[in-house]
PDB file of C-alpha atoms in Angstrom:
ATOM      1  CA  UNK X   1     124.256 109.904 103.105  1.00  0.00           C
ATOM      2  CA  UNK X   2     124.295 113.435 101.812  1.00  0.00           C
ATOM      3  CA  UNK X   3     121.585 115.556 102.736  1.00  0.00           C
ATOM      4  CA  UNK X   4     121.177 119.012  99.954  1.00  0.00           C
ATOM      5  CA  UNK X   5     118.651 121.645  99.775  1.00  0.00           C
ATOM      6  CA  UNK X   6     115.618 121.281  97.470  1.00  0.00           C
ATOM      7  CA  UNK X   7     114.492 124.444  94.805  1.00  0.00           C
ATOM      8  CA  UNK X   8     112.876 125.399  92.344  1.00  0.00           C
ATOM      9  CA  UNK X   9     114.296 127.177  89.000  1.00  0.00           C
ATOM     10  CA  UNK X  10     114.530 130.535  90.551  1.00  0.00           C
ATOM     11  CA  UNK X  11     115.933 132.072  87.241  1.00  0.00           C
ATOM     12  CA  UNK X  12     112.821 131.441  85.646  1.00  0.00           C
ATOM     13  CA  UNK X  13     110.542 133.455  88.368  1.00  0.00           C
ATOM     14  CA  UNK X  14     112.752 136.555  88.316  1.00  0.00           C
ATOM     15  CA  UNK X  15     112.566 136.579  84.432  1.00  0.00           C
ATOM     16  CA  UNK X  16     108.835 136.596  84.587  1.00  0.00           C
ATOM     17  CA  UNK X  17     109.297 139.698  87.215  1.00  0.00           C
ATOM     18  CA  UNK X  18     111.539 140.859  85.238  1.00  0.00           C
ATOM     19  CA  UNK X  19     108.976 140.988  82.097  1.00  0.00           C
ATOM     20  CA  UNK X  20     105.834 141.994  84.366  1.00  0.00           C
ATOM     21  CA  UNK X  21     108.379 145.023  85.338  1.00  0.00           C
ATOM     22  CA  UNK X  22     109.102 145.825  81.661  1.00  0.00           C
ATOM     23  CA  UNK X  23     105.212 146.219  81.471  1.00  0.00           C
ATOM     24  CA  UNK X  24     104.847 148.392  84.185  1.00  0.00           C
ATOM     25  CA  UNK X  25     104.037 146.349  86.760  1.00  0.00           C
ATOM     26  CA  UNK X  26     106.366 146.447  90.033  1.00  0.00           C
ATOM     27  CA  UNK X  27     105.796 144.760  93.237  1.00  0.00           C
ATOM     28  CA  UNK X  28     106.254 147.687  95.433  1.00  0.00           C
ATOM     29  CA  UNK X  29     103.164 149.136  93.781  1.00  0.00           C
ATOM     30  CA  UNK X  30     100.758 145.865  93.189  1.00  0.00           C
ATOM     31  CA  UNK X  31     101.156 144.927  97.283  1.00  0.00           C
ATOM     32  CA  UNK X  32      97.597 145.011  98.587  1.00  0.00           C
ATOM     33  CA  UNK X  33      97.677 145.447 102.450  1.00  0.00           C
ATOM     34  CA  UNK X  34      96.027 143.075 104.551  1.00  0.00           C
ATOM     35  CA  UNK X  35      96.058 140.432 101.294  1.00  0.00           C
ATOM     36  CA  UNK X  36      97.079 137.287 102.211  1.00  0.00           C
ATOM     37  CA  UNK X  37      98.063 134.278  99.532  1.00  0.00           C
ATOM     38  CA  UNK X  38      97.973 130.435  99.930  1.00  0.00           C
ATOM     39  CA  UNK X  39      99.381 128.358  96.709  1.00  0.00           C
ATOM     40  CA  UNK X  40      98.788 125.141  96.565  1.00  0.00           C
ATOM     41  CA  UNK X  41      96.999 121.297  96.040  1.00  0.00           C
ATOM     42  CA  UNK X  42      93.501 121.888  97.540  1.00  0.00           C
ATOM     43  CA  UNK X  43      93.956 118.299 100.308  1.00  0.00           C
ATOM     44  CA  UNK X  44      93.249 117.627 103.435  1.00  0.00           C
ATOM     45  CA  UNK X  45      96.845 117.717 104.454  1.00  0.00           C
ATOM     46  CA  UNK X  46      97.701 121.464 102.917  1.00  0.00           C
ATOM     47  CA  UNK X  47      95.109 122.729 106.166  1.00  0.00           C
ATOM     48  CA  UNK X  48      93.504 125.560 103.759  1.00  0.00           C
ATOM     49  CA  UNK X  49      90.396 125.156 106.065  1.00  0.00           C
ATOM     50  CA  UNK X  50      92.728 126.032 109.220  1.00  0.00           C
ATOM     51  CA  UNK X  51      93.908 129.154 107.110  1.00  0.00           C
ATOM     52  CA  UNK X  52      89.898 129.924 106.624  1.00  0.00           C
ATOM     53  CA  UNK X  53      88.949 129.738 110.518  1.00  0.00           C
ATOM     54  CA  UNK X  54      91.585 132.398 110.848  1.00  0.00           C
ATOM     55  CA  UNK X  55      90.678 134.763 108.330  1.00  0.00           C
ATOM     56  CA  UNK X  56      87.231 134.387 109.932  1.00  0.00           C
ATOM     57  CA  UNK X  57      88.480 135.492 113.283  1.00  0.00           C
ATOM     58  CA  UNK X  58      91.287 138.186 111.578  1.00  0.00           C
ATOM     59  CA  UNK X  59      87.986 139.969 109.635  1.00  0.00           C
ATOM     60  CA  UNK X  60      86.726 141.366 113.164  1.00  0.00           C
ATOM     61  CA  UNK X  61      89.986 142.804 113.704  1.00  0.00           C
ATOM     62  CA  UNK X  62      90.918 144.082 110.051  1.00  0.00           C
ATOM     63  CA  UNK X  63      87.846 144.258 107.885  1.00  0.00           C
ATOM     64  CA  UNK X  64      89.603 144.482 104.846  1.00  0.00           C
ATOM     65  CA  UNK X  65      91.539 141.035 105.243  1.00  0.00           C
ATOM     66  CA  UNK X  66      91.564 139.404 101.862  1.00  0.00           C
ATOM     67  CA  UNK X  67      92.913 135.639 100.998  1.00  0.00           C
ATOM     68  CA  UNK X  68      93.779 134.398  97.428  1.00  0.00           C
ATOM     69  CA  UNK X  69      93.636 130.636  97.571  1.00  0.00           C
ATOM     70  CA  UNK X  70      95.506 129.659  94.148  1.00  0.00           C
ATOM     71  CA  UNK X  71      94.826 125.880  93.631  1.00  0.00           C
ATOM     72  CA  UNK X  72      92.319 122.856  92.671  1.00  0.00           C
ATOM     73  CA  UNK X  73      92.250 119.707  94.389  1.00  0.00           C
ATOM     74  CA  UNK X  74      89.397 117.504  95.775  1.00  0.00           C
ATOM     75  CA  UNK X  75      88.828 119.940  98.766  1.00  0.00           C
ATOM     76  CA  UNK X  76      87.541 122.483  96.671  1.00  0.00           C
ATOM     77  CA  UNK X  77      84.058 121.966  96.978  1.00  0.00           C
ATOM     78  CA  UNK X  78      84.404 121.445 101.143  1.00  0.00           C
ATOM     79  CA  UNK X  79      86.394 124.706 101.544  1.00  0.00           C
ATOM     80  CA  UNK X  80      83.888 126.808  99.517  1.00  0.00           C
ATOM     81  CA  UNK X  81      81.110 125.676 101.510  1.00  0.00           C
ATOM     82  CA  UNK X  82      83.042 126.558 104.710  1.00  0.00           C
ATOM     83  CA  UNK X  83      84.323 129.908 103.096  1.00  0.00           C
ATOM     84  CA  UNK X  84      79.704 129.920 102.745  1.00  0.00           C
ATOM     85  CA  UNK X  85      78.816 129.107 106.050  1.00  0.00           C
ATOM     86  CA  UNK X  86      81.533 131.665 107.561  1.00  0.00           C
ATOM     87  CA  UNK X  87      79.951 134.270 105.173  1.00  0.00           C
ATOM     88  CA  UNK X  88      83.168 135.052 103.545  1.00  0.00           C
ATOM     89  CA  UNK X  89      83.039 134.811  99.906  1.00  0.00           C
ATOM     90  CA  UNK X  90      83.573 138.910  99.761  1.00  0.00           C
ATOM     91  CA  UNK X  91      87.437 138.360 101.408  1.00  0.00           C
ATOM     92  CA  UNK X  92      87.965 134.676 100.469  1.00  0.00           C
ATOM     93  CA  UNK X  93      88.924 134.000  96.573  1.00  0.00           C
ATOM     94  CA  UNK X  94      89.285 130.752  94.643  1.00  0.00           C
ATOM     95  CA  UNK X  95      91.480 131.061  92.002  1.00  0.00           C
ATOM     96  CA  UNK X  96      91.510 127.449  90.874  1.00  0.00           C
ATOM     97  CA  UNK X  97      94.540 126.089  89.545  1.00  0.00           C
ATOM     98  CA  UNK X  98      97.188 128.984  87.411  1.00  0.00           C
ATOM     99  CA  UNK X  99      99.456 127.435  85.202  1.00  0.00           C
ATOM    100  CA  UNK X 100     100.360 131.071  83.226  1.00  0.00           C
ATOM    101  CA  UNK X 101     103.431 131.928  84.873  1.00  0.00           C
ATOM    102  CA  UNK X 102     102.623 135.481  84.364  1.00  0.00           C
ATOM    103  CA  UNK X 103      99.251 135.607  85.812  1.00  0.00           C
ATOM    104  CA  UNK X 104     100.648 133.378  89.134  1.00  0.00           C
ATOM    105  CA  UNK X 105     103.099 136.138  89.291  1.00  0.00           C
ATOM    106  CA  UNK X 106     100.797 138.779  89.650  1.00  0.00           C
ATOM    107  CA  UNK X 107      98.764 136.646  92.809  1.00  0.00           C
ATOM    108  CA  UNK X 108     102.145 136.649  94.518  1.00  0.00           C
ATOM    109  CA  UNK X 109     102.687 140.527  93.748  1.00  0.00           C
ATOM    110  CA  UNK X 110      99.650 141.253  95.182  1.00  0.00           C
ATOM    111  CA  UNK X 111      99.819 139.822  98.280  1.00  0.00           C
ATOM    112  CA  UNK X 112     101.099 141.052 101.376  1.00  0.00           C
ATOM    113  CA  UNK X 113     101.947 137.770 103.636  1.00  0.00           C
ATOM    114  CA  UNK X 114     102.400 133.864 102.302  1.00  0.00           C
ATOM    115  CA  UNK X 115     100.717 131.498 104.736  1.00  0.00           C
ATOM    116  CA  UNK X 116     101.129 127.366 104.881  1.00  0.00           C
ATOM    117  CA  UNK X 117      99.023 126.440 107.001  1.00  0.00           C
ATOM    118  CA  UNK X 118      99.568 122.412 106.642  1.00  0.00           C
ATOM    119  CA  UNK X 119     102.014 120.176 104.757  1.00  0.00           C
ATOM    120  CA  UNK X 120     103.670 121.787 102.334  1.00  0.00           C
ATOM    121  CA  UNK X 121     106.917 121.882  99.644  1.00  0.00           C
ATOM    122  CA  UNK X 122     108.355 124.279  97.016  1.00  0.00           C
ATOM    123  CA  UNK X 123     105.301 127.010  97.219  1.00  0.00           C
ATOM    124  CA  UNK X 124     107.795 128.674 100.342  1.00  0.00           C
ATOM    125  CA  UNK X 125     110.814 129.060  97.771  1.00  0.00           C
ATOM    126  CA  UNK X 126     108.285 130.551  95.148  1.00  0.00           C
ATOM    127  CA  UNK X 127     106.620 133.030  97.418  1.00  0.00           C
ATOM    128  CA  UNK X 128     110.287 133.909  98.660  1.00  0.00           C
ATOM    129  CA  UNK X 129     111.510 134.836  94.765  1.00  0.00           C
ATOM    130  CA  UNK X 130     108.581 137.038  95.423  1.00  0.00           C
ATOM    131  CA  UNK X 131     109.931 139.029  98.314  1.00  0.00           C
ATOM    132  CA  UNK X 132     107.372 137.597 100.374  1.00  0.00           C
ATOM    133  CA  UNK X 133     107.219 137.174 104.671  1.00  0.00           C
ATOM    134  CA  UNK X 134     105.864 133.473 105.094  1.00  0.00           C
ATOM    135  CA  UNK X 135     104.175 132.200 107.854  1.00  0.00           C
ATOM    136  CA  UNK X 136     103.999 128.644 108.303  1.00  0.00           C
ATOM    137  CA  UNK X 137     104.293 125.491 110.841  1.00  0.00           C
ATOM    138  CA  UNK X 138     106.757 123.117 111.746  1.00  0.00           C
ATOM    139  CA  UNK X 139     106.407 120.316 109.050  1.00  0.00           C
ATOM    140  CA  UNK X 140     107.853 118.459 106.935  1.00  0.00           C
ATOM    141  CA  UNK X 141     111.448 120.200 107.143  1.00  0.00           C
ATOM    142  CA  UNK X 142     111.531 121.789 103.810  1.00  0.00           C
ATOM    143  CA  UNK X 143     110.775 125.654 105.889  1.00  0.00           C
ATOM    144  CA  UNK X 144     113.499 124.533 108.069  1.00  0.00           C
ATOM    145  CA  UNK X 145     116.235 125.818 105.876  1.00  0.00           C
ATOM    146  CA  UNK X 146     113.750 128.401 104.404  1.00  0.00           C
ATOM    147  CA  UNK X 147     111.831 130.761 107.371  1.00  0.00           C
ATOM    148  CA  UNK X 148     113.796 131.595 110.269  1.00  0.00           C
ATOM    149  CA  UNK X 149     111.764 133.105 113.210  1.00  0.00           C
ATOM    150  CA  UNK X 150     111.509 136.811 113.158  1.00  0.00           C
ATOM    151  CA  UNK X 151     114.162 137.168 109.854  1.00  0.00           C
ATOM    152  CA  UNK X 152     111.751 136.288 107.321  1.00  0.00           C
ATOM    153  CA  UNK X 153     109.072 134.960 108.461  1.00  0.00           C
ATOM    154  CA  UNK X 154     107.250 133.438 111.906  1.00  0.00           C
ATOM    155  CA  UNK X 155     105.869 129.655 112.598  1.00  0.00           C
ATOM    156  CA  UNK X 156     102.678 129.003 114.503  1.00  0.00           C
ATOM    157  CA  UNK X 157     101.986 126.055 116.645  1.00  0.00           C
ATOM    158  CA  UNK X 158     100.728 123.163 113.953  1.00  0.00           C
ATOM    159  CA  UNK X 159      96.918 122.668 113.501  1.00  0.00           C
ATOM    160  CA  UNK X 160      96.195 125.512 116.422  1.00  0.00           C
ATOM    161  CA  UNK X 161      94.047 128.241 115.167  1.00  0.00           C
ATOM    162  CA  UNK X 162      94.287 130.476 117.940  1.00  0.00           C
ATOM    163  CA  UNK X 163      98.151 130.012 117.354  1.00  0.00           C
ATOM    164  CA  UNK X 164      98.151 130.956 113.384  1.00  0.00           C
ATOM    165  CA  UNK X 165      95.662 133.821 113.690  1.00  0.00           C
ATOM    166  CA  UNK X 166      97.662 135.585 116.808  1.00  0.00           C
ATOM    167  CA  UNK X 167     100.717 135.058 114.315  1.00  0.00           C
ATOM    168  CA  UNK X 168      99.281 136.407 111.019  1.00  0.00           C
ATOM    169  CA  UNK X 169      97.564 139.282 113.565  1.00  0.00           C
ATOM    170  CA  UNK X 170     101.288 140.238 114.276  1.00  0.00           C
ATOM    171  CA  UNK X 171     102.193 140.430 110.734  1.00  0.00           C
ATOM    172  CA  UNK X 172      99.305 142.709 109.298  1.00  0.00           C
ATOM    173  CA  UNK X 173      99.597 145.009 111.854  1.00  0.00           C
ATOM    174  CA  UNK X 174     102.769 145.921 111.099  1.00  0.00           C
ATOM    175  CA  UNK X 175     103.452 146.669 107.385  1.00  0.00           C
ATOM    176  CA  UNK X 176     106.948 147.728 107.474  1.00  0.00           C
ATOM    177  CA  UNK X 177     108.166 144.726 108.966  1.00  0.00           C
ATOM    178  CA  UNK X 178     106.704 142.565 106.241  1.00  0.00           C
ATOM    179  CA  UNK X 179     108.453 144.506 104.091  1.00  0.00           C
ATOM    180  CA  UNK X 180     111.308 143.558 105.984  1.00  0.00           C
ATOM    181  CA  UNK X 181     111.216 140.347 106.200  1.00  0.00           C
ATOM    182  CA  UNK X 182     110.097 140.265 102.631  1.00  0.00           C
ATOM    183  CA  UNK X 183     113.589 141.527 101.875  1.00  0.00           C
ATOM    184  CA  UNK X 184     115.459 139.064 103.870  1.00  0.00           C
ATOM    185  CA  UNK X 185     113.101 136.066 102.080  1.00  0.00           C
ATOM    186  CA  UNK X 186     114.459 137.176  98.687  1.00  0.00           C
ATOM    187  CA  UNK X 187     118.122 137.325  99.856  1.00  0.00           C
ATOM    188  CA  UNK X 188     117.951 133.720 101.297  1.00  0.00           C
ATOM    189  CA  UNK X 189     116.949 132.213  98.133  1.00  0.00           C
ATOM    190  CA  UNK X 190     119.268 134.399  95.809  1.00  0.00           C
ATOM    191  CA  UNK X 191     122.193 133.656  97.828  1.00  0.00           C
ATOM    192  CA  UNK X 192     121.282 130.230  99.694  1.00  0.00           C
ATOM    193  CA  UNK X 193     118.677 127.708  98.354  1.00  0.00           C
ATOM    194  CA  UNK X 194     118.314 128.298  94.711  1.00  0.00           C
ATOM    195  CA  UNK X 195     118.910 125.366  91.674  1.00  0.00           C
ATOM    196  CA  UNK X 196     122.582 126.583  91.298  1.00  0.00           C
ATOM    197  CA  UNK X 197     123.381 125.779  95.038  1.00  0.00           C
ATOM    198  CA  UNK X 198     121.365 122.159  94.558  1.00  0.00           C
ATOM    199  CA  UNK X 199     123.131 121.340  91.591  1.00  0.00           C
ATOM    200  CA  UNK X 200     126.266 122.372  93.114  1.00  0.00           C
ATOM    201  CA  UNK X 201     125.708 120.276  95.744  1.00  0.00           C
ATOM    202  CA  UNK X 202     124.815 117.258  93.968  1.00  0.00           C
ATOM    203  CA  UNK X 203     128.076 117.832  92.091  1.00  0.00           C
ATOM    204  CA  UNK X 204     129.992 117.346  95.081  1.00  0.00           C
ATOM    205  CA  UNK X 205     128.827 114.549  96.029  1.00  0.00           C
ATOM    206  CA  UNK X 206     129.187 112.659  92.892  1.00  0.00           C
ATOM    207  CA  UNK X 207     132.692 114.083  92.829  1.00  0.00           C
ATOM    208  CA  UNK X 208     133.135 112.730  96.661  1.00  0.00           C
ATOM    209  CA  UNK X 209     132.324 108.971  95.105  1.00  0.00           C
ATOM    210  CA  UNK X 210     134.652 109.290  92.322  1.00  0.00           C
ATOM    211  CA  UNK X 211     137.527 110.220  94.537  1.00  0.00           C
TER     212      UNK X 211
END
C-alpha cells in the first residue's frame, strides 16, 4: 500500500492570479478585513450552518464580519432561512455555484480567513494557492498534511460552535498573523502538495512494481 498526497492543478490557479494581476488586481489590495470565505457543496455534511451560528455570535464582537458562501447544493434553501431567522442577510452572502475561474478567484482574494467547518476535500489546497490562513476541524485527513496548528492555520473542536467561533475570534483579531500564516499556506502547496509532487509520487510507485 502506498499512501500519496491528493491536489489540485495548482499551475492553473496561479495563472489565473497571474492574469487578475496583469489587470490590476493584487491580493494584497482586494483583502477585505473581517471577510471570511467558505467554498463548497451546500450538504449537510460540509456544516455551513455551524459556520452561520458563529458568524452570528462573531457580529457582536466585530460588526463588520462578512461571509461569502460560494456553492449550491440541496441545503441552500435551509441555510438561507437560518442566515433569515439570525437576521444576517447584510454579512451573510450566497454566491451560488462559480464555475469562471476568474470570478472564484476574486472571492478568494477578497477574503481574509478560509473556514471548513464540516467534511471537506480539495477547497483547503485552493484557498492555500490563494495565500489564505484556514481554519478547519479534524476530518477526513485531507487538512492533515495541509494546516498545521499555529503555521498556517488553527483546527477547532468538530461540530462545537463555541470551539470554531473562539478560533475564528483569534484569527480576526489579529490581522498580521493571517497574513502570516497566509504566507506559510502558499509555501506548503508550492513546495509540498501540489500535482507535480502527486504525480511524482505515483511515478514511484509504479516504478517500485516494475523493479
Amino acid at each position: 500500500i502506498t499512501v500519496t498526497y491528493n491536489s489540485i492543478v495548482t499551475k492553473d490557479i496561479f495563472e489565473t492570479i497571474d492574469q487578475l494581476n496583469a489587470e490590476g488586481l493584487q491580493i494584497d489590495t482586494m483583502r477585505e478585513e473581517h471577510h471570511l470565505l467558505h467554498v463548497g457543496r451546500l450538504v449537510k455534511w460540509k456544516r455551513v450552518d455551524l459556520l452561520i451560528e458563529a458568524v452570528a455570535k462573531l457580529k457582536q464582537e466585530y460588526p463588520k464580519v462578512q461571509l461569502s458562501v460560494v456553492g449550491a447544493g440541496p441545503e441552500l434553501e435551509s441555510l438561507k432561512e437560518q442566515v433569515e431567522k439570525l437576521g444576517l442577510q447584510e454579512c451573510i452572502h450566497f454566491k451560488g455555484a462559480v464555475y469562471d475561474s476568474k470570478e472564484l478567484a476574486k472571492c478568494f482574494m477578497k477574503a481574509q480567513v478560509y473556514v471548513l467547518a464540516g467534511m471537506g476535500g480539495l477547497s483547503i489546497n485552493e484557498a492555500m494557492c490563494y495565500s489564505l490562513p484556514i481554519v478547519c476541524s479534524v476530518c477526513d485527513g485531507t487538512e492533515k498534511h495541509l494546516v498545521y496548528e499555529n503555521k498556517n492555520g488553527h483546527f477547532f473542536e468538530t461540530d462545537n460552535v463555541q470551539s470554531l467561533t473562539k478560533t475564528l475570534s483569534k484569527m480576526l483579531s489579529d490581522k498580521q498573523t493571517c497574513v502570516n500564516m497566509g504566507k506559510e499556506s502558499l509555501r506548503i502547496v508550492e513546495s509540498k502538495i501540489n500535482e507535480e509532487v502527486v504525480v511524482n509520487a505515483y511515478l514511484d510507485c509504479f516504478n517500485q512494481l516494475k523493479g
